[in-house]
Short mmCIF file of N, CA and C in Angstrom, two decimals:
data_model
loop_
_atom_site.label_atom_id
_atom_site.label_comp_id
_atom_site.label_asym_id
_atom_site.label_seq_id
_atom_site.Cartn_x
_atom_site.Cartn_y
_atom_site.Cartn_z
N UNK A 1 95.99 -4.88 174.05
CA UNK A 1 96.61 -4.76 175.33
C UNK A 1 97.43 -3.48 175.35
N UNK A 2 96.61 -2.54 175.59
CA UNK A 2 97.37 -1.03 176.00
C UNK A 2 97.96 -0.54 176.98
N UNK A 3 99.75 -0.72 177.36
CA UNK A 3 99.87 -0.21 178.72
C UNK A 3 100.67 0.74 178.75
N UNK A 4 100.25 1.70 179.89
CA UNK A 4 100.55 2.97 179.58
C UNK A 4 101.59 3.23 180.29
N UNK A 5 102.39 3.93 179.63
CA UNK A 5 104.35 4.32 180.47
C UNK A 5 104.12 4.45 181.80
N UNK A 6 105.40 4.29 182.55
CA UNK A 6 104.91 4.35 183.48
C UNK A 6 106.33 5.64 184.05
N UNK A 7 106.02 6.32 184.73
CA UNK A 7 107.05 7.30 185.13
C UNK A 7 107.80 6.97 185.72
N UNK A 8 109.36 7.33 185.45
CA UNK A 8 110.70 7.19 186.46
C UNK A 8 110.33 6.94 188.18
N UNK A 9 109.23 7.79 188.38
CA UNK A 9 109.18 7.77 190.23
C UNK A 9 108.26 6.73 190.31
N UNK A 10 107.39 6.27 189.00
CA UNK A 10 106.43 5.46 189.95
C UNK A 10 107.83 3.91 189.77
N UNK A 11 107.99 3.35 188.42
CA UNK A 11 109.20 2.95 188.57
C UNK A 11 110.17 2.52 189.92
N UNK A 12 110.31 3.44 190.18
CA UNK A 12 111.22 3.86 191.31
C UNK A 12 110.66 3.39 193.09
N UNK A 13 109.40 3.32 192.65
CA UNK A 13 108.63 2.55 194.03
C UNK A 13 107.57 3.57 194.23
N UNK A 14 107.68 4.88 194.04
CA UNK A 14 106.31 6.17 193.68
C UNK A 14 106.53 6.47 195.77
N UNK A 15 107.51 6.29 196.46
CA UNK A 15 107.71 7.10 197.79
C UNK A 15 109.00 7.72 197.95
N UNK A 16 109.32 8.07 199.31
CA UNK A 16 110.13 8.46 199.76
C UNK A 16 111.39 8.44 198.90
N UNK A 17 112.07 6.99 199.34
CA UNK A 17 113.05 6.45 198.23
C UNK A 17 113.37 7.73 196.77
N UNK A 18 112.19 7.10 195.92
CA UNK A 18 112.25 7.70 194.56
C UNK A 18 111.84 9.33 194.34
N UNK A 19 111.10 9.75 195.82
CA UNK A 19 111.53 11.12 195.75
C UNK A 19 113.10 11.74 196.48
N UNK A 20 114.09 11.27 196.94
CA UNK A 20 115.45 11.45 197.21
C UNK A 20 116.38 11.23 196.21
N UNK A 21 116.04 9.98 195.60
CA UNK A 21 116.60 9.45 194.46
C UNK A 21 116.75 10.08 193.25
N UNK A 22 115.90 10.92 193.43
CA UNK A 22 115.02 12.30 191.67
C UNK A 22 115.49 13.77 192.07
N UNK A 23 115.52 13.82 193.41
CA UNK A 23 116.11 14.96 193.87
C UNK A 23 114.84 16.21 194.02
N UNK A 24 113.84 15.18 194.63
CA UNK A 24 112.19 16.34 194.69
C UNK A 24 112.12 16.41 196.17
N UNK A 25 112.82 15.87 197.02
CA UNK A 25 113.48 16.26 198.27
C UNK A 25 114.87 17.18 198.48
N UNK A 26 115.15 17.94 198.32
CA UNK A 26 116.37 18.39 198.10
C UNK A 26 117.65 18.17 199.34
N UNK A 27 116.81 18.47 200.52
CA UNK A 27 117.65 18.83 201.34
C UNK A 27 118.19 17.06 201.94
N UNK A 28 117.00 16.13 201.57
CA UNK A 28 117.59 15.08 202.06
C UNK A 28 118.22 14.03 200.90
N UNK A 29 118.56 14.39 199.60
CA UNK A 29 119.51 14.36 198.69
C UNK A 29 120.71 14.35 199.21
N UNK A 30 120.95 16.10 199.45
CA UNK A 30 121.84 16.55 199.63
C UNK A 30 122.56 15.84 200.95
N UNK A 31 121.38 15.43 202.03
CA UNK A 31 122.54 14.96 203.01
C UNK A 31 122.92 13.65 202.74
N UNK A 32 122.17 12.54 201.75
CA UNK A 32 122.41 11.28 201.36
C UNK A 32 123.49 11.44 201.06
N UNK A 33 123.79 12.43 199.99
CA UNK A 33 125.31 12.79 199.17
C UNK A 33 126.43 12.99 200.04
N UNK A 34 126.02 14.02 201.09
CA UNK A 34 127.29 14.59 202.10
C UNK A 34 127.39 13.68 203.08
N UNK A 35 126.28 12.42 202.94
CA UNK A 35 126.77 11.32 203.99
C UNK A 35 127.48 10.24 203.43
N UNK A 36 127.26 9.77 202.12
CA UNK A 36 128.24 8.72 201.79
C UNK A 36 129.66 8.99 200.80
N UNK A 37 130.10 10.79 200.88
CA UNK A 37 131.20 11.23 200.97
C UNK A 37 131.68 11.35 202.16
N UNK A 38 131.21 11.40 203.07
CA UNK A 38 131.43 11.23 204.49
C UNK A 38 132.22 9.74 204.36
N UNK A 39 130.92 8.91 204.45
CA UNK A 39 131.66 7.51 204.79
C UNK A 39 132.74 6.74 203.87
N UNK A 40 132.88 7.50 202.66
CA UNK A 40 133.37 7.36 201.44
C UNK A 40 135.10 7.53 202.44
N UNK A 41 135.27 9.52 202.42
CA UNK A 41 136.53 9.41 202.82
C UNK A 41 136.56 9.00 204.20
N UNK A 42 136.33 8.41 205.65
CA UNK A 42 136.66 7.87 206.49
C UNK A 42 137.18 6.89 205.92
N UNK A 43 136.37 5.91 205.37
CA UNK A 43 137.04 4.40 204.93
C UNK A 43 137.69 4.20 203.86
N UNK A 44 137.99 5.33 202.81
CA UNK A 44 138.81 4.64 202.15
C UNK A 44 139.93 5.71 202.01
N UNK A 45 139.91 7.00 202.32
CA UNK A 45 141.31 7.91 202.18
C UNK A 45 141.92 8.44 203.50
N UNK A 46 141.13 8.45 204.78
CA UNK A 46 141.39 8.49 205.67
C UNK A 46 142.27 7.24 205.73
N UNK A 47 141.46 5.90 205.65
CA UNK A 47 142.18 4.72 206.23
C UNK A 47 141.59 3.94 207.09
N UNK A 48 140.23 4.52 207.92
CA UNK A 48 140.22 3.53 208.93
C UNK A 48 139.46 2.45 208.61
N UNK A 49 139.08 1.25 209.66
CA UNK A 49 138.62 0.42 209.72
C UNK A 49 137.07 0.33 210.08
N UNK A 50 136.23 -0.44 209.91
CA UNK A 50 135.04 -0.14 210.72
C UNK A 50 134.75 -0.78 212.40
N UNK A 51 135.56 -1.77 212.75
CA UNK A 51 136.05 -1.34 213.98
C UNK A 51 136.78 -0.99 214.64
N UNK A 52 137.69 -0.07 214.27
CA UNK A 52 137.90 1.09 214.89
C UNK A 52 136.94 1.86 214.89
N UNK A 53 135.96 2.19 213.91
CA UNK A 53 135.02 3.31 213.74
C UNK A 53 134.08 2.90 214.82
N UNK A 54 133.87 1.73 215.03
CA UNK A 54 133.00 1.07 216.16
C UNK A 54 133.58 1.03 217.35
N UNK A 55 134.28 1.32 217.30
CA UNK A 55 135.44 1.68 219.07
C UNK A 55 134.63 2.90 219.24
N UNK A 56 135.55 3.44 218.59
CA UNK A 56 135.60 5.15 218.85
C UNK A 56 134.02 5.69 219.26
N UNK A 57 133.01 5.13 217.85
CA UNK A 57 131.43 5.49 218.22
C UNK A 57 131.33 5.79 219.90
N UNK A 58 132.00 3.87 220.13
CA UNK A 58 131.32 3.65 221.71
C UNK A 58 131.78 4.73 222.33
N UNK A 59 132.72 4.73 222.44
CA UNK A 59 133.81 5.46 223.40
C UNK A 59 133.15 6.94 223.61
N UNK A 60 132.81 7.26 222.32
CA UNK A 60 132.34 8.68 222.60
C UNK A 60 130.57 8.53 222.99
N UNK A 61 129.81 7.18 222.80
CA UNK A 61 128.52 7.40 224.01
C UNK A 61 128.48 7.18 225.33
N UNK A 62 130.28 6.37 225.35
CA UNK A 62 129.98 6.30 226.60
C UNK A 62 130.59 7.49 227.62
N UNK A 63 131.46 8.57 226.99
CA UNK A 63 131.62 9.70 227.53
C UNK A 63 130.70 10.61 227.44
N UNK A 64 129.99 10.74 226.81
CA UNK A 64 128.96 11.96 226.68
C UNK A 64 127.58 11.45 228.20
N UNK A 65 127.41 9.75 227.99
CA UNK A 65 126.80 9.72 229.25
C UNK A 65 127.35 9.83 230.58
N UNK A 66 128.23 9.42 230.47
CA UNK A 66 129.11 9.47 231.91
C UNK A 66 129.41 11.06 231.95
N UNK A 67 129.84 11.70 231.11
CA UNK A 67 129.64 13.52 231.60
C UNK A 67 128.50 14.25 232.00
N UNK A 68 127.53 13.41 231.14
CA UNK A 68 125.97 14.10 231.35
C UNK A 68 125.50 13.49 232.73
N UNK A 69 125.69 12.41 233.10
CA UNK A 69 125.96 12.19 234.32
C UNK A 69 126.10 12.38 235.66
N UNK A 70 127.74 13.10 235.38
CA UNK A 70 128.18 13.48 236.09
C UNK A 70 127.35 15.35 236.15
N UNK A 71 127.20 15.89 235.29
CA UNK A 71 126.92 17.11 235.29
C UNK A 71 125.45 17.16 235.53
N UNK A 72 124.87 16.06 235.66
CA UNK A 72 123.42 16.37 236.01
C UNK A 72 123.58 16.82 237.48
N UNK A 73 124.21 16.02 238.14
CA UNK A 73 124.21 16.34 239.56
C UNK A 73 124.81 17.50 239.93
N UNK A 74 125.73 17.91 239.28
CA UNK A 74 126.37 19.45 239.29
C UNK A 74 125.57 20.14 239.56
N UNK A 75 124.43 20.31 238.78
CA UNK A 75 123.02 21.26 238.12
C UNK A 75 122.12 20.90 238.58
N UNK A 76 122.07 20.02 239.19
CA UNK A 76 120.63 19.45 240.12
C UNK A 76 119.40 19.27 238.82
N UNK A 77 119.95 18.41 237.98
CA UNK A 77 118.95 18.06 236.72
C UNK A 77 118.80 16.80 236.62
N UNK A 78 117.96 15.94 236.32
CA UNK A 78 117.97 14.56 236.30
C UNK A 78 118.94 13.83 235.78
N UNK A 79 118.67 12.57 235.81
CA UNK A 79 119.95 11.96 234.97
C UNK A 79 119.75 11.59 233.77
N UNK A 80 120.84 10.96 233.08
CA UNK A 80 120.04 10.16 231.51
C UNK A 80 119.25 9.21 231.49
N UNK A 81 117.89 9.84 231.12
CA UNK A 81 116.75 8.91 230.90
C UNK A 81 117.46 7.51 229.92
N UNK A 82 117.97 6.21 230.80
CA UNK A 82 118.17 5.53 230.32
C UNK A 82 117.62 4.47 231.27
N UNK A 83 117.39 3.36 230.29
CA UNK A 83 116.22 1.80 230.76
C UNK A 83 117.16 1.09 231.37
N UNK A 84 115.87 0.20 232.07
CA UNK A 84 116.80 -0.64 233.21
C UNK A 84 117.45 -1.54 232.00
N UNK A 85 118.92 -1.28 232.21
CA UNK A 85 119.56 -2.22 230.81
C UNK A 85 119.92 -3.81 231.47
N UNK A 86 118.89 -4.92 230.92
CA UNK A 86 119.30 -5.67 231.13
C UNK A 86 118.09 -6.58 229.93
N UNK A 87 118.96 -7.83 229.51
CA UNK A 87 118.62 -8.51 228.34
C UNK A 87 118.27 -10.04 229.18
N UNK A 88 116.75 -9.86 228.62
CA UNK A 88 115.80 -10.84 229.14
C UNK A 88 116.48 -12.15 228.73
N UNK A 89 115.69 -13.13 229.46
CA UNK A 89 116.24 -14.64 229.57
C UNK A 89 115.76 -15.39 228.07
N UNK A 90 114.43 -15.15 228.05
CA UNK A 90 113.84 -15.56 226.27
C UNK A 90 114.60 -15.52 225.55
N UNK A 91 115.15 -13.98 225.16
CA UNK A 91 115.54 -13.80 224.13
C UNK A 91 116.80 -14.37 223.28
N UNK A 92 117.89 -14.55 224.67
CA UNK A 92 119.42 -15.22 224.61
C UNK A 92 119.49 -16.50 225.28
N UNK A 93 118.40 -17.11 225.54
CA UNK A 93 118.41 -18.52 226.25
C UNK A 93 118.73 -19.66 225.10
N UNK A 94 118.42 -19.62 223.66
CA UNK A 94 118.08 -19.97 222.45
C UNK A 94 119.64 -19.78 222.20
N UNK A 95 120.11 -18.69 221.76
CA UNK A 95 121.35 -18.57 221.68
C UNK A 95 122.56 -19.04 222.29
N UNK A 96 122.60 -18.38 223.19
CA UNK A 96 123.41 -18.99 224.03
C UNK A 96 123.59 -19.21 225.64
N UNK A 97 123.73 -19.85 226.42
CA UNK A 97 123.93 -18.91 228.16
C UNK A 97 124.94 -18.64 228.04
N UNK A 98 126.26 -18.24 227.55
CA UNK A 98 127.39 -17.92 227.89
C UNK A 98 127.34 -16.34 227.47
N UNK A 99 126.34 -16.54 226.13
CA UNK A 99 126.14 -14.78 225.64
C UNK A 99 125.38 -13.85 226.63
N UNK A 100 124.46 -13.99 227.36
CA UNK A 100 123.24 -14.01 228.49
C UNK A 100 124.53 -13.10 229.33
N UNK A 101 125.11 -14.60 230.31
CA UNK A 101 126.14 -13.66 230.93
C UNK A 101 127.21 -13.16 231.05
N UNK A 102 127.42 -12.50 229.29
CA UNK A 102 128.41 -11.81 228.73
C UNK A 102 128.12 -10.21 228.49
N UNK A 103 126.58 -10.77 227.99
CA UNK A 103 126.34 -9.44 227.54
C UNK A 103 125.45 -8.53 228.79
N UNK A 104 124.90 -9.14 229.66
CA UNK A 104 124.49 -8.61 230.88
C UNK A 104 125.59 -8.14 231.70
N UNK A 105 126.77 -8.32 231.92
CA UNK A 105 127.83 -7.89 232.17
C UNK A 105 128.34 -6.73 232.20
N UNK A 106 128.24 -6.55 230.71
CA UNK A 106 128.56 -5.46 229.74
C UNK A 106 127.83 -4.45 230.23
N UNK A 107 126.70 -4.95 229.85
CA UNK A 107 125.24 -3.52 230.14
C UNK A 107 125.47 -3.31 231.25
N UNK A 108 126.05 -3.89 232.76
CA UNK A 108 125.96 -3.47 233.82
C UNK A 108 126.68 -2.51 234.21
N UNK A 109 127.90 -2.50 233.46
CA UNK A 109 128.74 -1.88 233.18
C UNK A 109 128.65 -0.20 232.52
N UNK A 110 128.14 -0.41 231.88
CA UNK A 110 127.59 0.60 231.15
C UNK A 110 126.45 1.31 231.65
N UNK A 111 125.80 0.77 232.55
CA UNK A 111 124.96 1.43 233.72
C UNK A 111 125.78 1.71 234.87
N UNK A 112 126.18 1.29 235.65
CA UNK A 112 127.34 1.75 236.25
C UNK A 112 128.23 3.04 235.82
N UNK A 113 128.56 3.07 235.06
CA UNK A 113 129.32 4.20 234.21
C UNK A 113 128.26 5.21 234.35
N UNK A 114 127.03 5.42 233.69
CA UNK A 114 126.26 6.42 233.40
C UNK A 114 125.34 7.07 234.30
N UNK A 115 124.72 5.40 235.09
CA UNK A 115 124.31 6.20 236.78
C UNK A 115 125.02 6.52 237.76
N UNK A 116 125.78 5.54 238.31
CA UNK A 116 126.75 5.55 239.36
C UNK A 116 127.97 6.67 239.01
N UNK A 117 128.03 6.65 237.78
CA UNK A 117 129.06 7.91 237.80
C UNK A 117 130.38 7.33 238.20
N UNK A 118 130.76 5.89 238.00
CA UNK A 118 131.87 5.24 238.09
C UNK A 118 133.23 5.49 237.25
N UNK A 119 133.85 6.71 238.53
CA UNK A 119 134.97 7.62 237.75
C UNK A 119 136.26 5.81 237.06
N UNK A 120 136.58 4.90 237.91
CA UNK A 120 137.54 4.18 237.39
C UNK A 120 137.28 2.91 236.59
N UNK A 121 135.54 2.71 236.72
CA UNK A 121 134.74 1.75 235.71
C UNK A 121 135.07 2.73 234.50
N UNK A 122 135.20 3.66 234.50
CA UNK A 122 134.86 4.77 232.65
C UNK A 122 136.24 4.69 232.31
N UNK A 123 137.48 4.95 233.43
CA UNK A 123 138.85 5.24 233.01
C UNK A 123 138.80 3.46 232.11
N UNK A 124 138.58 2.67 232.62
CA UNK A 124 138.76 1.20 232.27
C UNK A 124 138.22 0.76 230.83
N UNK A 125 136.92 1.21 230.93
CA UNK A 125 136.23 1.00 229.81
C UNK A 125 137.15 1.67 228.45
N UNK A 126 137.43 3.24 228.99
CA UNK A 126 138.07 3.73 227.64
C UNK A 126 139.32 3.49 227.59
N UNK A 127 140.16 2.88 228.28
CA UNK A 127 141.55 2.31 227.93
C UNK A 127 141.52 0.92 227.33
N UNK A 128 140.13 0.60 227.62
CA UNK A 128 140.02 -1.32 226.53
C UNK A 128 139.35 -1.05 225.78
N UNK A 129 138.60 0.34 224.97
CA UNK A 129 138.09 0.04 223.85
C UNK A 129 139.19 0.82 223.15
N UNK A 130 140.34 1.79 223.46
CA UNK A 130 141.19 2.56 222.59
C UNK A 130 141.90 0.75 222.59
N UNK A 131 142.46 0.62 223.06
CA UNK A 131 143.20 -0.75 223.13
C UNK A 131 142.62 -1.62 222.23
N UNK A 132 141.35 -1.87 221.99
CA UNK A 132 140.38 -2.42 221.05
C UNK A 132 140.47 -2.20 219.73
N UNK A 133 140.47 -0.38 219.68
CA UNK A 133 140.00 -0.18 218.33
C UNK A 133 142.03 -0.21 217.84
N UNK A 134 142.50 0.16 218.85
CA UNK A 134 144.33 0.02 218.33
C UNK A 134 144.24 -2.03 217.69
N UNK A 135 143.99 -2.72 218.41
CA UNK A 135 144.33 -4.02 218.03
C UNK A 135 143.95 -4.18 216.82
N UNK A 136 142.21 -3.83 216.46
CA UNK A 136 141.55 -3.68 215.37
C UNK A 136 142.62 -3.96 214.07
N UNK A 137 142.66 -2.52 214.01
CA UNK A 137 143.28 -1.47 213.11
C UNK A 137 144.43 -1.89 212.63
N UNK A 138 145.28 -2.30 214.04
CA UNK A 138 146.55 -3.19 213.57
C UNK A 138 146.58 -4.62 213.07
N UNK A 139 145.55 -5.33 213.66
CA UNK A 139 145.26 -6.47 212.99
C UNK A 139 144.61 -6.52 211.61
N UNK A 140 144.06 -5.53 210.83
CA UNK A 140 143.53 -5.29 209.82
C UNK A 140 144.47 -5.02 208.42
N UNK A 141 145.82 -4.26 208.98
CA UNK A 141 146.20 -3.68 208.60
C UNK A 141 147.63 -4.16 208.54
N UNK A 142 148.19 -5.10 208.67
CA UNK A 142 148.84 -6.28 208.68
C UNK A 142 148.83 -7.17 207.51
N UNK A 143 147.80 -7.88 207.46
CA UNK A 143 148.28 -8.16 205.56
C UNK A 143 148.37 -7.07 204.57
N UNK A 144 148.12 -5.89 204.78
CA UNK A 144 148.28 -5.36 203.54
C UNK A 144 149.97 -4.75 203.70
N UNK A 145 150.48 -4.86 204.81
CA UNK A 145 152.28 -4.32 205.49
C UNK A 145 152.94 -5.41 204.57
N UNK A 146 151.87 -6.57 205.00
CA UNK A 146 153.08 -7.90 204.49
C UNK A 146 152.72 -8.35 202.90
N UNK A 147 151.71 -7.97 202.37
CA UNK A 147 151.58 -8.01 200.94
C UNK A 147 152.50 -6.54 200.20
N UNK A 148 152.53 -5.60 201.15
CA UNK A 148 153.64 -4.48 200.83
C UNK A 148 154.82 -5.03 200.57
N UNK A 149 155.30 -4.78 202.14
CA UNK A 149 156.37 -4.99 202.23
C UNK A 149 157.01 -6.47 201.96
N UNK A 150 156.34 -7.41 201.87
CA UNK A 150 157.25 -8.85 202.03
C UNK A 150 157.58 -9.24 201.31
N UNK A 151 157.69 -8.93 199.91
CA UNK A 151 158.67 -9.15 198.81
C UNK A 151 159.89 -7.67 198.72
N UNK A 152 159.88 -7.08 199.33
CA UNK A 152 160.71 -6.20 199.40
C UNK A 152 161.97 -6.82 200.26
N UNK A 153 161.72 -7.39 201.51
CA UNK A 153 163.24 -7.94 202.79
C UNK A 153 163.62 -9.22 202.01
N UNK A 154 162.78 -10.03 200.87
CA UNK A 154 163.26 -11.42 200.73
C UNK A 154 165.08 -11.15 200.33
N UNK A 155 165.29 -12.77 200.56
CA UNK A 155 166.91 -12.89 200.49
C UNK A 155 167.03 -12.86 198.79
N UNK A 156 168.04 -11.67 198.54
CA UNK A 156 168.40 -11.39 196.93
C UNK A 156 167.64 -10.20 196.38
N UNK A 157 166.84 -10.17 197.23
CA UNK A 157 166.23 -8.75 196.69
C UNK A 157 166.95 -7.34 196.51
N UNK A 158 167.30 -6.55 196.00
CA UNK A 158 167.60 -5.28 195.19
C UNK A 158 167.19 -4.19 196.42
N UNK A 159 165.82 -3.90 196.77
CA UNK A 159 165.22 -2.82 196.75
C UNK A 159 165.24 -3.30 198.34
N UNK A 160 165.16 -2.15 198.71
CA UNK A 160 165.21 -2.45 200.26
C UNK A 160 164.03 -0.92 201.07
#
């Protein structure tokens, strides 16, 4: 029973993967690397949360459509090729009806914003997701104040 070595890449799965992994892709190495130093310092030396990071995402697609939007008509250019957003009955009937008309809501919203060009639907939206990603952040960030700080105020304590 003769079996013959088998190489690191085939090993490795012998595609894509194990050519990034070996570094016989270079350039998409390199951005694997500069992306999870990326996500490396956001979340852990920066500080933030991942929803906050999920606020903010939104916040900034939903300004870039609502500007592009708005500036299509400026320029007499179409608008954002975006689908009639609405989430079929099949799919969330199983789940839930309360999700159905929660999340159809939402999307309407978010169409509104991007077609209609709804200057005080967008002011709204981005004052409840900064408000969002603020609650987040502070709610996250709260046991670690009181695992800090809360042996520091107890009664008899020294260190203040």
């Amino acid at each position: 029973m003769a079996t013959h070595p088998r190489s690191l890449h085939a090993r490795l799965g012998g595609g894509a993967v194990a050519d990034v992994l070996l570094w016989r892709r270079r350039n998409a190495s390199a951005a694997a690397v500069v992306g999870a130093t990326a996500v490396w310092f956001v979340f852990e030396r920066a500080g933030y949360s991942l929803p906050s990071v999920l606020a903010n995402a939104l916040l900034l697609l939903v300004a870039i459509l609502f500007f592009w939007a708005k500036s299509a008509s400026l320029l007499n250019r179409p608008l954002p090729p975006l689908p009639n957003l609405e989430v079929s009955d099949v799919v969330v009937e199983k789940a839930a009806d309360r999700a159905l008309v929660w999340i159809n809501r939402v999307l309407a919203v978010g169409h509104d914003i991007a077609i209609k060009r709804d200057r005080k639907t967008f002011i709204r939206v981005c004052d409840i997701n900064t408000l969002g990603g603020f609650v987040c952040w502070n709610a996250l960030q709260l046991p670690y104040a009181h695992l800090h700080w809360g042996n520091a105020f107890s009664v008899g304590s020294t260190t203040v």
